[in-house]
């Protein structure tokens, strides 16, 4: 049984998506640490807002912050980076693999690499998101490349 830190961009009780389905499938034979981004209330991204309380399978541990932000801004992004780094570091001896489809958490990705964890990057085509803000597109492309370069496996 592997112990996998799954870095999701969607909270467990939020909009149900592929991250949840992946967690359920992997939890059949593995221990999953499901990392949630900090909740951001009243923002346009529904994956960070609570919708309904969902049951958590036996082999899944939800890593959830008690903090909530009113909007996504620089402070939110920095707080989320700190929370993900702290959560990964606290469980570093319990984690075998790092799995992510979140291009923004390069800090945890780098930490996982330095600690010798196997890194699996699921590339979800975010072309629409990555090109929505032309001034940030080069930065987003750099993040994608960084994930590709550090991953042991890209799916």
JSON list of N, CA and C in Angstrom, two decimals, residues 26-97:
[
{"chain": "A", "resi": 26, "resn": "UNK", "atom": "N", "xyz": [-7.91, 5.54, -6.07]},
{"chain": "A", "resi": 26, "resn": "UNK", "atom": "CA", "xyz": [-6.62, 5.25, -5.44]},
{"chain": "A", "resi": 26, "resn": "UNK", "atom": "C", "xyz": [-6.78, 4.73, -4.01]},
{"chain": "A", "resi": 27, "resn": "UNK", "atom": "N", "xyz": [-7.82, 5.18, -3.32]},
{"chain": "A", "resi": 27, "resn": "UNK", "atom": "CA", "xyz": [-8.02, 4.79, -1.92]},
{"chain": "A", "resi": 27, "resn": "UNK", "atom": "C", "xyz": [-8.43, 3.33, -1.77]},
{"chain": "A", "resi": 28, "resn": "UNK", "atom": "N", "xyz": [-8.75, 2.67, -2.85]},
{"chain": "A", "resi": 28, "resn": "UNK", "atom": "CA", "xyz": [-9.08, 1.23, -2.75]},
{"chain": "A", "resi": 28, "resn": "UNK", "atom": "C", "xyz": [-7.88, 0.43, -2.26]},
{"chain": "A", "resi": 29, "resn": "UNK", "atom": "N", "xyz": [-6.67, 0.86, -2.64]},
{"chain": "A", "resi": 29, "resn": "UNK", "atom": "CA", "xyz": [-5.47, 0.10, -2.29]},
{"chain": "A", "resi": 29, "resn": "UNK", "atom": "C", "xyz": [-4.36, 0.96, -1.69]},
{"chain": "A", "resi": 30, "resn": "UNK", "atom": "N", "xyz": [-4.63, 2.23, -1.43]},
{"chain": "A", "resi": 30, "resn": "UNK", "atom": "CA", "xyz": [-3.61, 3.15, -0.93]},
{"chain": "A", "resi": 30, "resn": "UNK", "atom": "C", "xyz": [-4.17, 4.07, 0.14]},
{"chain": "A", "resi": 31, "resn": "UNK", "atom": "N", "xyz": [-3.27, 4.63, 0.93]},
{"chain": "A", "resi": 31, "resn": "UNK", "atom": "CA", "xyz": [-3.64, 5.68, 1.89]},
{"chain": "A", "resi": 31, "resn": "UNK", "atom": "C", "xyz": [-3.47, 7.01, 1.16]},
{"chain": "A", "resi": 32, "resn": "UNK", "atom": "N", "xyz": [-4.50, 7.85, 1.17]},
{"chain": "A", "resi": 32, "resn": "UNK", "atom": "CA", "xyz": [-4.48, 9.13, 0.46]},
{"chain": "A", "resi": 32, "resn": "UNK", "atom": "C", "xyz": [-4.57, 10.28, 1.45]},
{"chain": "A", "resi": 33, "resn": "UNK", "atom": "N", "xyz": [-3.62, 11.20, 1.34]},
{"chain": "A", "resi": 33, "resn": "UNK", "atom": "CA", "xyz": [-3.69, 12.47, 2.06]},
{"chain": "A", "resi": 33, "resn": "UNK", "atom": "C", "xyz": [-4.21, 13.48, 1.04]},
{"chain": "A", "resi": 34, "resn": "UNK", "atom": "N", "xyz": [-5.48, 13.82, 1.15]},
{"chain": "A", "resi": 34, "resn": "UNK", "atom": "CA", "xyz": [-6.14, 14.71, 0.19]},
{"chain": "A", "resi": 34, "resn": "UNK", "atom": "C", "xyz": [-5.97, 16.14, 0.68]},
{"chain": "A", "resi": 35, "resn": "UNK", "atom": "N", "xyz": [-5.07, 16.88, 0.02]},
{"chain": "A", "resi": 35, "resn": "UNK", "atom": "CA", "xyz": [-4.80, 18.25, 0.42]},
{"chain": "A", "resi": 35, "resn": "UNK", "atom": "C", "xyz": [-5.77, 19.20, -0.28]},
{"chain": "A", "resi": 36, "resn": "UNK", "atom": "N", "xyz": [-6.49, 19.98, 0.52]},
{"chain": "A", "resi": 36, "resn": "UNK", "atom": "CA", "xyz": [-7.41, 20.99, 0.00]},
{"chain": "A", "resi": 36, "resn": "UNK", "atom": "C", "xyz": [-6.75, 22.35, -0.01]},
{"chain": "A", "resi": 37, "resn": "UNK", "atom": "N", "xyz": [-7.00, 23.13, -1.03]},
{"chain": "A", "resi": 37, "resn": "UNK", "atom": "CA", "xyz": [-6.64, 24.54, -0.98]},
{"chain": "A", "resi": 37, "resn": "UNK", "atom": "C", "xyz": [-7.49, 25.21, 0.09]},
{"chain": "A", "resi": 38, "resn": "UNK", "atom": "N", "xyz": [-7.01, 26.31, 0.61]},
{"chain": "A", "resi": 38, "resn": "UNK", "atom": "CA", "xyz": [-7.78, 27.06, 1.61]},
{"chain": "A", "resi": 38, "resn": "UNK", "atom": "C", "xyz": [-9.07, 27.56, 0.95]},
{"chain": "A", "resi": 39, "resn": "UNK", "atom": "N", "xyz": [-10.14, 27.54, 1.69]},
{"chain": "A", "resi": 39, "resn": "UNK", "atom": "CA", "xyz": [-11.43, 27.96, 1.16]},
{"chain": "A", "resi": 39, "resn": "UNK", "atom": "C", "xyz": [-11.44, 29.46, 0.90]},
{"chain": "A", "resi": 40, "resn": "UNK", "atom": "N", "xyz": [-12.01, 29.81, -0.23]},
{"chain": "A", "resi": 40, "resn": "UNK", "atom": "CA", "xyz": [-12.16, 31.22, -0.61]},
{"chain": "A", "resi": 40, "resn": "UNK", "atom": "C", "xyz": [-13.65, 31.45, -0.87]},
{"chain": "A", "resi": 41, "resn": "UNK", "atom": "N", "xyz": [-14.27, 32.17, 0.03]},
{"chain": "A", "resi": 41, "resn": "UNK", "atom": "CA", "xyz": [-15.71, 32.38, -0.05]},
{"chain": "A", "resi": 41, "resn": "UNK", "atom": "C", "xyz": [-16.03, 33.51, -1.04]},
{"chain": "A", "resi": 42, "resn": "UNK", "atom": "N", "xyz": [-17.11, 33.36, -1.77]},
{"chain": "A", "resi": 42, "resn": "UNK", "atom": "CA", "xyz": [-17.58, 34.42, -2.65]},
{"chain": "A", "resi": 42, "resn": "UNK", "atom": "C", "xyz": [-16.67, 34.69, -3.84]},
{"chain": "A", "resi": 43, "resn": "UNK", "atom": "N", "xyz": [-15.97, 33.67, -4.31]},
{"chain": "A", "resi": 43, "resn": "UNK", "atom": "CA", "xyz": [-15.11, 33.85, -5.48]},
{"chain": "A", "resi": 43, "resn": "UNK", "atom": "C", "xyz": [-15.72, 33.13, -6.67]},
{"chain": "A", "resi": 44, "resn": "UNK", "atom": "N", "xyz": [-15.29, 33.43, -7.85]},
{"chain": "A", "resi": 44, "resn": "UNK", "atom": "CA", "xyz": [-15.90, 32.81, -9.03]},
{"chain": "A", "resi": 44, "resn": "UNK", "atom": "C", "xyz": [-15.53, 31.34, -9.23]},
{"chain": "A", "resi": 45, "resn": "UNK", "atom": "N", "xyz": [-14.52, 30.85, -8.52]},
{"chain": "A", "resi": 45, "resn": "UNK", "atom": "CA", "xyz": [-14.12, 29.45, -8.70]},
{"chain": "A", "resi": 45, "resn": "UNK", "atom": "C", "xyz": [-14.86, 28.58, -7.70]},
{"chain": "A", "resi": 46, "resn": "UNK", "atom": "N", "xyz": [-15.84, 27.86, -8.15]},
{"chain": "A", "resi": 46, "resn": "UNK", "atom": "CA", "xyz": [-16.72, 27.10, -7.27]},
{"chain": "A", "resi": 46, "resn": "UNK", "atom": "C", "xyz": [-16.03, 25.95, -6.56]},
{"chain": "A", "resi": 47, "resn": "UNK", "atom": "N", "xyz": [-14.86, 25.53, -7.00]},
{"chain": "A", "resi": 47, "resn": "UNK", "atom": "CA", "xyz": [-14.15, 24.43, -6.36]},
{"chain": "A", "resi": 47, "resn": "UNK", "atom": "C", "xyz": [-13.60, 24.76, -4.99]},
{"chain": "A", "resi": 48, "resn": "UNK", "atom": "N", "xyz": [-13.61, 26.03, -4.62]},
{"chain": "A", "resi": 48, "resn": "UNK", "atom": "CA", "xyz": [-13.09, 26.45, -3.32]},
{"chain": "A", "resi": 48, "resn": "UNK", "atom": "C", "xyz": [-14.19, 26.83, -2.35]},
{"chain": "A", "resi": 49, "resn": "UNK", "atom": "N", "xyz": [-15.44, 26.62, -2.74]},
{"chain": "A", "resi": 49, "resn": "UNK", "atom": "CA", "xyz": [-16.57, 26.93, -1.88]},
{"chain": "A", "resi": 49, "resn": "UNK", "atom": "C", "xyz": [-17.28, 25.64, -1.48]},
{"chain": "A", "resi": 50, "resn": "UNK", "atom": "N", "xyz": [-17.65, 25.56, -0.21]},
{"chain": "A", "resi": 50, "resn": "UNK", "atom": "CA", "xyz": [-18.33, 24.37, 0.29]},
{"chain": "A", "resi": 50, "resn": "UNK", "atom": "C", "xyz": [-19.73, 24.28, -0.30]},
{"chain": "A", "resi": 51, "resn": "UNK", "atom": "N", "xyz": [-20.09, 23.08, -0.75]},
{"chain": "A", "resi": 51, "resn": "UNK", "atom": "CA", "xyz": [-21.42, 22.84, -1.30]},
{"chain": "A", "resi": 51, "resn": "UNK", "atom": "C", "xyz": [-22.22, 21.91, -0.40]},
{"chain": "A", "resi": 52, "resn": "UNK", "atom": "N", "xyz": [-21.65, 20.77, -0.08]},
{"chain": "A", "resi": 52, "resn": "UNK", "atom": "CA", "xyz": [-22.32, 19.82, 0.81]},
{"chain": "A", "resi": 52, "resn": "UNK", "atom": "C", "xyz": [-21.28, 18.95, 1.48]},
{"chain": "A", "resi": 53, "resn": "UNK", "atom": "N", "xyz": [-21.56, 18.52, 2.69]},
{"chain": "A", "resi": 53, "resn": "UNK", "atom": "CA", "xyz": [-20.62, 17.66, 3.41]},
{"chain": "A", "resi": 53, "resn": "UNK", "atom": "C", "xyz": [-20.70, 16.26, 2.80]},
{"chain": "A", "resi": 54, "resn": "UNK", "atom": "N", "xyz": [-19.53, 15.75, 2.42]},
{"chain": "A", "resi": 54, "resn": "UNK", "atom": "CA", "xyz": [-19.47, 14.43, 1.78]},
{"chain": "A", "resi": 54, "resn": "UNK", "atom": "C", "xyz": [-18.75, 13.44, 2.69]},
{"chain": "A", "resi": 55, "resn": "UNK", "atom": "N", "xyz": [-19.15, 12.17, 2.65]},
{"chain": "A", "resi": 55, "resn": "UNK", "atom": "CA", "xyz": [-18.45, 11.16, 3.45]},
{"chain": "A", "resi": 55, "resn": "UNK", "atom": "C", "xyz": [-17.02, 10.99, 2.95]},
{"chain": "A", "resi": 56, "resn": "UNK", "atom": "N", "xyz": [-16.13, 10.69, 3.87]},
{"chain": "A", "resi": 56, "resn": "UNK", "atom": "CA", "xyz": [-14.72, 10.49, 3.54]},
{"chain": "A", "resi": 56, "resn": "UNK", "atom": "C", "xyz": [-14.40, 9.01, 3.69]},
{"chain": "A", "resi": 57, "resn": "UNK", "atom": "N", "xyz": [-13.89, 8.38, 2.63]},
{"chain": "A", "resi": 57, "resn": "UNK", "atom": "CA", "xyz": [-13.55, 6.94, 2.72]},
{"chain": "A", "resi": 57, "resn": "UNK", "atom": "C", "xyz": [-12.50, 6.67, 3.80]},
{"chain": "A", "resi": 58, "resn": "UNK", "atom": "N", "xyz": [-12.46, 5.42, 4.25]},
{"chain": "A", "resi": 58, "resn": "UNK", "atom": "CA", "xyz": [-11.58, 5.03, 5.36]},
{"chain": "A", "resi": 58, "resn": "UNK", "atom": "C", "xyz": [-10.11, 5.33, 5.12]},
{"chain": "A", "resi": 59, "resn": "UNK", "atom": "N", "xyz": [-9.61, 5.15, 3.94]},
{"chain": "A", "resi": 59, "resn": "UNK", "atom": "CA", "xyz": [-8.19, 5.35, 3.66]},
{"chain": "A", "resi": 59, "resn": "UNK", "atom": "C", "xyz": [-7.85, 6.77, 3.19]},
{"chain": "A", "resi": 60, "resn": "UNK", "atom": "N", "xyz": [-8.76, 7.69, 3.37]},
{"chain": "A", "resi": 60, "resn": "UNK", "atom": "CA", "xyz": [-8.53, 9.07, 2.94]},
{"chain": "A", "resi": 60, "resn": "UNK", "atom": "C", "xyz": [-8.50, 9.99, 4.15]},
{"chain": "A", "resi": 61, "resn": "UNK", "atom": "N", "xyz": [-7.45, 10.79, 4.23]},
{"chain": "A", "resi": 61, "resn": "UNK", "atom": "CA", "xyz": [-7.35, 11.83, 5.26]},
{"chain": "A", "resi": 61, "resn": "UNK", "atom": "C", "xyz": [-7.43, 13.18, 4.56]},
{"chain": "A", "resi": 62, "resn": "UNK", "atom": "N", "xyz": [-8.41, 13.99, 4.94]},
{"chain": "A", "resi": 62, "resn": "UNK", "atom": "CA", "xyz": [-8.56, 15.32, 4.36]},
{"chain": "A", "resi": 62, "resn": "UNK", "atom": "C", "xyz": [-7.67, 16.28, 5.15]},
{"chain": "A", "resi": 63, "resn": "UNK", "atom": "N", "xyz": [-6.80, 16.99, 4.43]},
{"chain": "A", "resi": 63, "resn": "UNK", "atom": "CA", "xyz": [-5.95, 18.00, 5.05]},
{"chain": "A", "resi": 63, "resn": "UNK", "atom": "C", "xyz": [-6.62, 19.34, 4.75]},
{"chain": "A", "resi": 64, "resn": "UNK", "atom": "N", "xyz": [-7.19, 19.94, 5.78]},
{"chain": "A", "resi": 64, "resn": "UNK", "atom": "CA", "xyz": [-8.04, 21.12, 5.61]},
{"chain": "A", "resi": 64, "resn": "UNK", "atom": "C", "xyz": [-7.60, 22.24, 6.56]},
{"chain": "A", "resi": 65, "resn": "UNK", "atom": "N", "xyz": [-7.52, 23.43, 6.04]},
{"chain": "A", "resi": 65, "resn": "UNK", "atom": "CA", "xyz": [-7.22, 24.60, 6.86]},
{"chain": "A", "resi": 65, "resn": "UNK", "atom": "C", "xyz": [-8.51, 25.14, 7.47]},
{"chain": "A", "resi": 66, "resn": "UNK", "atom": "N", "xyz": [-8.39, 25.69, 8.66]},
{"chain": "A", "resi": 66, "resn": "UNK", "atom": "CA", "xyz": [-9.55, 26.33, 9.30]},
{"chain": "A", "resi": 66, "resn": "UNK", "atom": "C", "xyz": [-9.73, 27.76, 8.80]},
{"chain": "A", "resi": 67, "resn": "UNK", "atom": "N", "xyz": [-8.71, 28.26, 8.08]},
{"chain": "A", "resi": 67, "resn": "UNK", "atom": "CA", "xyz": [-8.80, 29.63, 7.56]},
{"chain": "A", "resi": 67, "resn": "UNK", "atom": "C", "xyz": [-9.74, 29.69, 6.37]},
{"chain": "A", "resi": 68, "resn": "UNK", "atom": "N", "xyz": [-10.35, 30.84, 6.20]},
{"chain": "A", "resi": 68, "resn": "UNK", "atom": "CA", "xyz": [-11.19, 31.11, 5.03]},
{"chain": "A", "resi": 68, "resn": "UNK", "atom": "C", "xyz": [-10.88, 32.52, 4.56]},
{"chain": "A", "resi": 69, "resn": "UNK", "atom": "N", "xyz": [-10.80, 32.69, 3.28]},
{"chain": "A", "resi": 69, "resn": "UNK", "atom": "CA", "xyz": [-10.56, 34.00, 2.71]},
{"chain": "A", "resi": 69, "resn": "UNK", "atom": "C", "xyz": [-11.81, 34.47, 1.98]},
{"chain": "A", "resi": 70, "resn": "UNK", "atom": "N", "xyz": [-12.01, 35.77, 1.94]},
{"chain": "A", "resi": 70, "resn": "UNK", "atom": "CA", "xyz": [-13.16, 36.32, 1.23]},
{"chain": "A", "resi": 70, "resn": "UNK", "atom": "C", "xyz": [-12.94, 36.35, -0.27]},
{"chain": "A", "resi": 71, "resn": "UNK", "atom": "N", "xyz": [-11.68, 36.47, -0.68]},
{"chain": "A", "resi": 71, "resn": "UNK", "atom": "CA", "xyz": [-11.38, 36.50, -2.11]},
{"chain": "A", "resi": 71, "resn": "UNK", "atom": "C", "xyz": [-9.98, 35.96, -2.34]},
{"chain": "A", "resi": 72, "resn": "UNK", "atom": "N", "xyz": [-9.72, 35.63, -3.58]},
{"chain": "A", "resi": 72, "resn": "UNK", "atom": "CA", "xyz": [-8.39, 35.15, -3.96]},
{"chain": "A", "resi": 72, "resn": "UNK", "atom": "C", "xyz": [-7.55, 36.36, -4.31]},
{"chain": "A", "resi": 73, "resn": "UNK", "atom": "N", "xyz": [-6.47, 36.52, -3.56]},
{"chain": "A", "resi": 73, "resn": "UNK", "atom": "CA", "xyz": [-5.54, 37.62, -3.80]},
{"chain": "A", "resi": 73, "resn": "UNK", "atom": "C", "xyz": [-4.14, 37.14, -3.43]},
{"chain": "A", "resi": 74, "resn": "UNK", "atom": "N", "xyz": [-3.18, 38.02, -3.40]},
{"chain": "A", "resi": 74, "resn": "UNK", "atom": "CA", "xyz": [-1.81, 37.63, -3.10]},
{"chain": "A", "resi": 74, "resn": "UNK", "atom": "C", "xyz": [-1.69, 37.00, -1.71]},
{"chain": "A", "resi": 75, "resn": "UNK", "atom": "N", "xyz": [-2.39, 37.53, -0.72]},
{"chain": "A", "resi": 75, "resn": "UNK", "atom": "CA", "xyz": [-2.34, 36.98, 0.63]},
{"chain": "A", "resi": 75, "resn": "UNK", "atom": "C", "xyz": [-2.90, 35.56, 0.65]},
{"chain": "A", "resi": 76, "resn": "UNK", "atom": "N", "xyz": [-3.97, 35.34, -0.10]},
{"chain": "A", "resi": 76, "resn": "UNK", "atom": "CA", "xyz": [-4.54, 33.99, -0.20]},
{"chain": "A", "resi": 76, "resn": "UNK", "atom": "C", "xyz": [-3.52, 33.03, -0.80]},
{"chain": "A", "resi": 77, "resn": "UNK", "atom": "N", "xyz": [-2.90, 33.42, -1.90]},
{"chain": "A", "resi": 77, "resn": "UNK", "atom": "CA", "xyz": [-1.94, 32.55, -2.57]},
{"chain": "A", "resi": 77, "resn": "UNK", "atom": "C", "xyz": [-0.74, 32.23, -1.68]},
{"chain": "A", "resi": 78, "resn": "UNK", "atom": "N", "xyz": [-0.24, 33.23, -0.96]},
{"chain": "A", "resi": 78, "resn": "UNK", "atom": "CA", "xyz": [0.89, 33.00, -0.05]},
{"chain": "A", "resi": 78, "resn": "UNK", "atom": "C", "xyz": [0.48, 32.11, 1.13]},
{"chain": "A", "resi": 79, "resn": "UNK", "atom": "N", "xyz": [-0.72, 32.35, 1.68]},
{"chain": "A", "resi": 79, "resn": "UNK", "atom": "CA", "xyz": [-1.20, 31.52, 2.79]},
{"chain": "A", "resi": 79, "resn": "UNK", "atom": "C", "xyz": [-1.39, 30.08, 2.34]},
{"chain": "A", "resi": 80, "resn": "UNK", "atom": "N", "xyz": [-1.88, 29.89, 1.13]},
{"chain": "A", "resi": 80, "resn": "UNK", "atom": "CA", "xyz": [-2.09, 28.55, 0.62]},
{"chain": "A", "resi": 80, "resn": "UNK", "atom": "C", "xyz": [-0.75, 27.83, 0.39]},
{"chain": "A", "resi": 81, "resn": "UNK", "atom": "N", "xyz": [0.25, 28.55, -0.13]},
{"chain": "A", "resi": 81, "resn": "UNK", "atom": "CA", "xyz": [1.58, 27.96, -0.31]},
{"chain": "A", "resi": 81, "resn": "UNK", "atom": "C", "xyz": [2.16, 27.54, 1.04]},
{"chain": "A", "resi": 82, "resn": "UNK", "atom": "N", "xyz": [2.06, 28.40, 2.03]},
{"chain": "A", "resi": 82, "resn": "UNK", "atom": "CA", "xyz": [2.58, 28.09, 3.35]},
{"chain": "A", "resi": 82, "resn": "UNK", "atom": "C", "xyz": [1.86, 26.88, 3.94]},
{"chain": "A", "resi": 83, "resn": "UNK", "atom": "N", "xyz": [0.54, 26.84, 3.83]},
{"chain": "A", "resi": 83, "resn": "UNK", "atom": "CA", "xyz": [-0.25, 25.73, 4.37]},
{"chain": "A", "resi": 83, "resn": "UNK", "atom": "C", "xyz": [0.12, 24.42, 3.68]},
{"chain": "A", "resi": 84, "resn": "UNK", "atom": "N", "xyz": [0.30, 24.43, 2.37]},
{"chain": "A", "resi": 84, "resn": "UNK", "atom": "CA", "xyz": [0.65, 23.19, 1.67]},
{"chain": "A", "resi": 84, "resn": "UNK", "atom": "C", "xyz": [2.06, 22.72, 2.04]},
{"chain": "A", "resi": 85, "resn": "UNK", "atom": "N", "xyz": [3.01, 23.65, 2.13]},
{"chain": "A", "resi": 85, "resn": "UNK", "atom": "CA", "xyz": [4.37, 23.28, 2.54]},
{"chain": "A", "resi": 85, "resn": "UNK", "atom": "C", "xyz": [4.38, 22.70, 3.95]},
{"chain": "A", "resi": 86, "resn": "UNK", "atom": "N", "xyz": [3.70, 23.37, 4.87]},
{"chain": "A", "resi": 86, "resn": "UNK", "atom": "CA", "xyz": [3.64, 22.92, 6.26]},
{"chain": "A", "resi": 86, "resn": "UNK", "atom": "C", "xyz": [2.97, 21.54, 6.37]},
{"chain": "A", "resi": 87, "resn": "UNK", "atom": "N", "xyz": [1.88, 21.35, 5.64]},
{"chain": "A", "resi": 87, "resn": "UNK", "atom": "CA", "xyz": [1.16, 20.08, 5.68]},
{"chain": "A", "resi": 87, "resn": "UNK", "atom": "C", "xyz": [2.01, 18.94, 5.13]},
{"chain": "A", "resi": 88, "resn": "UNK", "atom": "N", "xyz": [2.71, 19.18, 4.04]},
{"chain": "A", "resi": 88, "resn": "UNK", "atom": "CA", "xyz": [3.57, 18.16, 3.44]},
{"chain": "A", "resi": 88, "resn": "UNK", "atom": "C", "xyz": [4.73, 17.85, 4.39]},
{"chain": "A", "resi": 89, "resn": "UNK", "atom": "N", "xyz": [5.37, 18.87, 4.94]},
{"chain": "A", "resi": 89, "resn": "UNK", "atom": "CA", "xyz": [6.50, 18.68, 5.82]},
{"chain": "A", "resi": 89, "resn": "UNK", "atom": "C", "xyz": [6.11, 17.87, 7.06]},
{"chain": "A", "resi": 90, "resn": "UNK", "atom": "N", "xyz": [4.94, 18.17, 7.64]},
{"chain": "A", "resi": 90, "resn": "UNK", "atom": "CA", "xyz": [4.49, 17.46, 8.84]},
{"chain": "A", "resi": 90, "resn": "UNK", "atom": "C", "xyz": [4.26, 15.97, 8.57]},
{"chain": "A", "resi": 91, "resn": "UNK", "atom": "N", "xyz": [3.95, 15.61, 7.34]},
{"chain": "A", "resi": 91, "resn": "UNK", "atom": "CA", "xyz": [3.66, 14.22, 6.99]},
{"chain": "A", "resi": 91, "resn": "UNK", "atom": "C", "xyz": [4.77, 13.57, 6.15]},
{"chain": "A", "resi": 92, "resn": "UNK", "atom": "N", "xyz": [5.90, 14.23, 6.03]},
{"chain": "A", "resi": 92, "resn": "UNK", "atom": "CA", "xyz": [6.95, 13.79, 5.11]},
{"chain": "A", "resi": 92, "resn": "UNK", "atom": "C", "xyz": [7.37, 12.34, 5.33]},
{"chain": "A", "resi": 93, "resn": "UNK", "atom": "N", "xyz": [7.36, 11.85, 6.57]},
{"chain": "A", "resi": 93, "resn": "UNK", "atom": "CA", "xyz": [7.77, 10.47, 6.84]},
{"chain": "A", "resi": 93, "resn": "UNK", "atom": "C", "xyz": [6.67, 9.48, 6.53]},
{"chain": "A", "resi": 94, "resn": "UNK", "atom": "N", "xyz": [5.45, 9.96, 6.38]},
{"chain": "A", "resi": 94, "resn": "UNK", "atom": "CA", "xyz": [4.31, 9.10, 6.08]},
{"chain": "A", "resi": 94, "resn": "UNK", "atom": "C", "xyz": [4.00, 9.03, 4.59]},
{"chain": "A", "resi": 95, "resn": "UNK", "atom": "N", "xyz": [4.66, 9.87, 3.78]},
{"chain": "A", "resi": 95, "resn": "UNK", "atom": "CA", "xyz": [4.33, 10.00, 2.36]},
{"chain": "A", "resi": 95, "resn": "UNK", "atom": "C", "xyz": [5.34, 9.27, 1.49]},
{"chain": "A", "resi": 96, "resn": "UNK", "atom": "N", "xyz": [4.84, 8.47, 0.56]},
{"chain": "A", "resi": 96, "resn": "UNK", "atom": "CA", "xyz": [5.70, 7.80, -0.43]},
{"chain": "A", "resi": 96, "resn": "UNK", "atom": "C", "xyz": [5.73, 8.59, -1.73]},
{"chain": "A", "resi": 97, "resn": "UNK", "atom": "N", "xyz": [4.56, 9.03, -2.19]},
{"chain": "A", "resi": 97, "resn": "UNK", "atom": "CA", "xyz": [4.44, 9.67, -3.50]},
{"chain": "A", "resi": 97, "resn": "UNK", "atom": "C", "xyz": [3.69, 11.00, -3.38]}
]
